[in-house]
Every structure is written in structure tokens, then in C-alpha cells.
Amino acid sequence: MENSSREHDLVLYGATGFVGRLIAGYVAEHAPAGMRVGLAGRSRSRLEAVRSQLPVAAHEWALIEADSEDADSIAALAAGTRVLFTTVGPYAKHGLPVVEACARAGTHYADLAGEVSFIREAIDRYDALARTSGARLVRSCGYDSVPSDLAVLLLHQAAVADGAGGLGEVQLVARAKGGISGGTLESMRGQLDAMQSSTALRSLAADPYALSPDRTREPRTQQPLDAGPVRRSDDGTWTAPFIMAAVNTRIVRRSNALQGWAYGRSLQYGEVMG
């Protein structure tokens, strides 16, 4: 579906939240001249407050009131833009209506989701619809899981260039410093609560290939534990379990499968915190 004539090029949904404000500030500083940007959320007054604090280039951006619990407002939001980026979580609670609206409207979609159950459900429900409409649904575009996904892709490309063949044992050591937002904590609590009451969700979370496009074709390669022991490596540094490994590893394995297991069917991928 052609969407180049829409009112907006990009809409940031959830622009009044902590991460939404950060993204809005980045876009205001780096967007190409003439890019038509909109800020969306439930409260116009809060959107106005966010816009007023942005660089002058953003002061003409459109403000759009929308609520994930109001299907009509979300449908209109999706239909009016070429690309919609949402930071409204927890995604299991607020995300599926946004994915559906974009898949139906042929609107390209991106989020910051680190919730395996949400990602799996969104794929199962809306992948076929998005293929029909032409929408591209891109998930986990933040620390979950861009560093992991791109690092393994670049490692694969380097191995191919060197003639080294497929990847074997790969471990990412996370050393970035930073905090956890309130939205991330709420998402983590929501996932834990859901798993406590659902055997199916516990099984999904434990499956190292939970996000595979075709689970039946996945190799039987043993994968590292997401929460292994604290260890001291040969160079004297210490590693510990990485809280985001449970989603990042599954994103990387999905990327491998989507490319016909280009990284190698024997890939063993794990993540730890340095």
C-alpha cells in the first residue's frame, strides 16, 4: 500500500514519556529538513509541554491525541503517517492495538519492546496482514536489541570476508552504564506476573528459539543459559548474568533464522554483563 502522500512522515507515539522525550529530542536535532513529524499521546497539554522544550525546528510539529484503548484514535494515528514509532509500554498491555492498526494501514512500525511474549503474539497475529499491506514491523529497536543484533551481523560479515565460515560460540559482554526507566520496570513486573499464572508463557520464556519464524526447522544446538553463574575469565575480568539476555539472544537467533541460518546452524549465542 502506497503511503508517501500521508500527512506525516514519522509519528512518535508516547512522546511524553521518559524515553519518548529523549527520542523526540534526538529527532529534532537530526531529522532532515522538511521531514513531517508528529508527537502523539493521550494528553495534548503534556505534548505541548514536551514540544516547547525541543529545539526551534520542532515547534511546528503536529500534536496528535491518541490512546491505545481507543481503537478509532489508533487507527487514525496509523493511517496518517508513513512510519509510527511507539514507546508506549508495557507492550503486552498497550502494544497489540498499535501493531494491528499499522499492519492494516500499511504503516511501517517500530518499538522498543523487550517482552518476548508480546513479540511472539504480534508476529503470530499480524505478520501475514503486514505482508499483505506492505507494512514493515520492526521490534526491539533500543538496547533491546540493536547492539546485540548488529554486533552479531557485523561479526558474521567479518567472518565471511575472512573466509572463516559460520559462527560457532559467540558471547556478547555488556559493559554499558545506565539506569532502568519506570516503564521498563513495569514491563518486567508485567512479564513476571503473567508467567506466574501461565504455564504456556513460562514454556515460551524458557525456549531459546521462542521467536523463530519456523520453530520446527531450528537446529538442536544447545544454547547457553540466560542466567549462568558469575565467572572470572582468563584475563581476570568478571562476568555475571545480563538481565536483557533472555530477549536479546532470541532476537539474534530469529535474525539468523530469517536469513536462512546465514550465521550458521551451529551458532551458540549468549550474553553476560561485564
Coordinates of N, CA and C in Angstrom, one line a residue, residues 36-116:
R36 N 8.2 15.7 8.0 CA 7.0 16.0 8.7 C 6.8 15.1 9.9
V37 N 7.0 15.6 11.1 CA 7.0 14.8 12.3 C 5.8 15.2 13.2
G38 N 5.2 14.2 13.8 CA 4.1 14.4 14.8 C 4.5 13.8 16.1
L39 N 4.0 14.4 17.2 CA 4.1 13.8 18.5 C 2.7 13.4 19.0
A40 N 2.6 12.2 19.5 CA 1.3 11.6 19.8 C 1.3 11.1 21.3
G41 N 0.2 11.2 21.9 CA 0.0 10.7 23.2 C -1.4 11.0 23.7
R42 N -1.7 10.7 25.0 CA -3.1 10.9 25.5 C -3.4 12.3 25.8
S43 N -2.4 13.1 26.2 CA -2.7 14.4 26.7 C -2.1 15.5 25.8
R44 N -2.9 16.3 25.2 CA -2.4 17.4 24.4 C -1.6 18.4 25.2
S45 N -2.0 18.7 26.4 CA -1.3 19.7 27.2 C 0.1 19.2 27.5
R46 N 0.3 17.9 27.8 CA 1.6 17.3 28.0 C 2.4 17.3 26.7
L47 N 1.8 17.0 25.6 CA 2.5 17.1 24.3 C 3.0 18.5 24.0
E48 N 2.2 19.5 24.3 CA 2.6 20.8 24.1 C 3.8 21.2 25.0
A49 N 3.8 20.7 26.2 CA 4.9 20.9 27.1 C 6.2 20.3 26.6
V50 N 6.1 19.1 26.1 CA 7.3 18.4 25.5 C 7.8 19.2 24.3
R51 N 6.9 19.6 23.4 CA 7.3 20.3 22.2 C 7.9 21.6 22.5
S52 N 7.5 22.3 23.5 CA 8.0 23.6 23.9 C 9.5 23.5 24.3
Q53 N 9.9 22.4 24.8 CA 11.2 22.2 25.3 C 12.2 21.7 24.2
L54 N 11.7 21.4 23.1 CA 12.5 21.0 22.0 C 13.1 22.1 21.2
P55 N 14.2 21.8 20.4 CA 14.7 22.9 19.5 C 13.7 23.5 18.6
V56 N 14.0 24.7 18.2 CA 13.0 25.5 17.4 C 12.5 24.8 16.2
A57 N 13.3 23.9 15.6 CA 12.9 23.2 14.4 C 11.7 22.3 14.7
A58 N 11.4 22.0 16.0 CA 10.3 21.1 16.3 C 9.0 21.8 16.7
H59 N 9.1 23.1 16.8 CA 8.0 23.9 17.3 C 6.7 23.9 16.4
E60 N 6.9 23.5 15.2 CA 5.8 23.4 14.3 C 5.3 21.9 14.1
W61 N 5.9 21.0 14.8 CA 5.4 19.6 14.7 C 4.0 19.5 15.2
A62 N 3.3 18.6 14.5 CA 1.9 18.3 14.8 C 1.8 17.6 16.2
L63 N 0.7 17.9 16.9 CA 0.3 17.2 18.1 C -0.9 16.4 17.9
I64 N -0.9 15.1 18.3 CA -2.0 14.2 18.0 C -2.4 13.5 19.2
E65 N -3.6 13.6 19.6 CA -4.1 12.9 20.8 C -4.6 11.5 20.3
A66 N -4.1 10.5 21.0 CA -4.4 9.1 20.7 C -4.2 8.2 22.0
D67 N -5.0 7.2 22.1 CA -5.0 6.3 23.2 C -5.1 4.9 22.7
S68 N -4.2 4.0 23.2 CA -4.3 2.6 22.7 C -5.6 1.9 23.1
E69 N -6.3 2.4 24.0 CA -7.6 1.8 24.4 C -8.8 2.4 23.6
D70 N -8.5 3.3 22.7 CA -9.4 3.9 21.8 C -9.1 3.4 20.3
A71 N -9.7 2.4 19.8 CA -9.3 1.8 18.6 C -9.4 2.8 17.4
D72 N -10.4 3.7 17.4 CA -10.5 4.6 16.3 C -9.4 5.6 16.3
S73 N -9.0 6.1 17.5 CA -7.9 7.0 17.5 C -6.6 6.4 17.1
I74 N -6.4 5.2 17.4 CA -5.1 4.5 17.0 C -5.2 4.2 15.5
A75 N -6.3 3.8 15.0 CA -6.4 3.6 13.5 C -6.2 4.9 12.7
A76 N -6.7 6.0 13.2 CA -6.4 7.3 12.6 C -5.0 7.7 12.7
L77 N -4.4 7.4 13.8 CA -3.0 7.7 14.0 C -2.1 6.9 13.0
A78 N -2.4 5.7 12.9 CA -1.6 4.8 11.9 C -1.8 5.2 10.5
A79 N -3.0 5.5 10.1 CA -3.4 5.9 8.8 C -2.8 7.2 8.3
G80 N -2.4 8.1 9.3 CA -2.0 9.4 8.9 C -0.5 9.6 8.8
T81 N 0.3 8.5 8.9 CA 1.8 8.6 8.9 C 2.4 7.5 8.1
R82 N 3.6 7.7 7.6 CA 4.3 6.7 6.9 C 4.9 5.7 7.9
V83 N 5.5 6.3 9.0 CA 6.2 5.5 10.0 C 5.7 5.9 11.4
L84 N 5.4 4.9 12.2 CA 5.0 5.1 13.6 C 6.0 4.4 14.5
F85 N 6.6 5.2 15.4 CA 7.5 4.6 16.4 C 6.8 4.8 17.8
T86 N 6.6 3.7 18.5 CA 5.9 3.7 19.8 C 6.8 3.3 20.9
T87 N 6.7 4.1 22.0 CA 7.4 3.8 23.2 C 6.4 3.5 24.3
V88 N 5.2 3.3 24.0 CA 4.1 3.1 25.0 C 4.1 1.7 25.4
G89 N 4.5 1.4 26.6 CA 4.5 0.1 27.2 C 3.9 0.1 28.6
P90 N 3.8 -1.0 29.2 CA 4.2 -2.3 28.8 C 3.5 -2.7 27.5
Y91 N 4.2 -3.3 26.5 CA 3.7 -3.6 25.2 C 2.6 -4.7 25.3
A92 N 2.8 -5.6 26.2 CA 1.8 -6.6 26.3 C 0.4 -6.0 26.7
K93 N 0.4 -4.9 27.4 CA -0.8 -4.2 27.8 C -1.3 -3.2 26.8
H94 N -0.4 -2.5 26.1 CA -0.8 -1.4 25.3 C -0.4 -1.6 23.8
G95 N 0.4 -2.6 23.5 CA 1.0 -2.6 22.2 C 0.3 -3.2 21.0
L96 N -0.5 -4.3 21.3 CA -1.1 -5.0 20.2 C -2.0 -4.2 19.3
P97 N -2.9 -3.3 19.9 CA -3.7 -2.5 19.0 C -2.9 -1.6 18.1
V98 N -1.7 -1.1 18.5 CA -0.9 -0.3 17.7 C -0.3 -1.1 16.5
V99 N 0.2 -2.3 16.8 CA 0.7 -3.2 15.8 C -0.4 -3.5 14.8
E100 N -1.6 -3.8 15.2 CA -2.7 -4.2 14.3 C -3.0 -3.0 13.4
A101 N -3.1 -1.8 14.0 CA -3.5 -0.6 13.2 C -2.5 -0.4 12.1
C102 N -1.2 -0.5 12.4 CA -0.2 -0.3 11.4 C -0.2 -1.4 10.4
A103 N -0.4 -2.6 10.8 CA -0.4 -3.7 9.8 C -1.6 -3.5 8.9
R104 N -2.7 -3.1 9.4 CA -3.9 -2.9 8.5 C -3.7 -1.7 7.6
A105 N -3.0 -0.6 8.0 CA -2.9 0.6 7.3 C -1.7 0.6 6.3
G106 N -0.9 -0.4 6.4 CA 0.4 -0.4 5.6 C 1.4 0.6 6.1
T107 N 1.4 0.9 7.4 CA 2.2 1.8 8.0 C 3.4 1.1 8.7
H108 N 4.6 1.6 8.4 CA 5.8 1.0 9.0 C 5.8 1.3 10.5
Y109 N 6.2 0.3 11.2 CA 6.1 0.3 12.7 C 7.4 -0.1 13.3
A110 N 7.8 0.6 14.5 CA 8.9 0.2 15.2 C 8.6 0.5 16.7
D111 N 9.3 -0.3 17.6 CA 9.1 -0.1 19.0 C 10.4 -0.4 19.8
L112 N 10.3 -0.4 21.1 CA 11.4 -0.7 22.0 C 11.1 -2.0 22.8
A113 N 10.3 -2.9 22.3 CA 9.8 -4.0 23.1 C 10.9 -4.9 23.5
G114 N 10.9 -5.3 24.7 CA 11.8 -6.3 25.3 C 11.0 -7.4 25.9
E115 N 9.7 -7.6 25.5 CA 8.8 -8.6 26.0 C 8.6 -9.7 25.0
V116 N 9.2 -10.9 25.3 CA 9.2 -12.0 24.4 C 7.8 -12.4 24.0

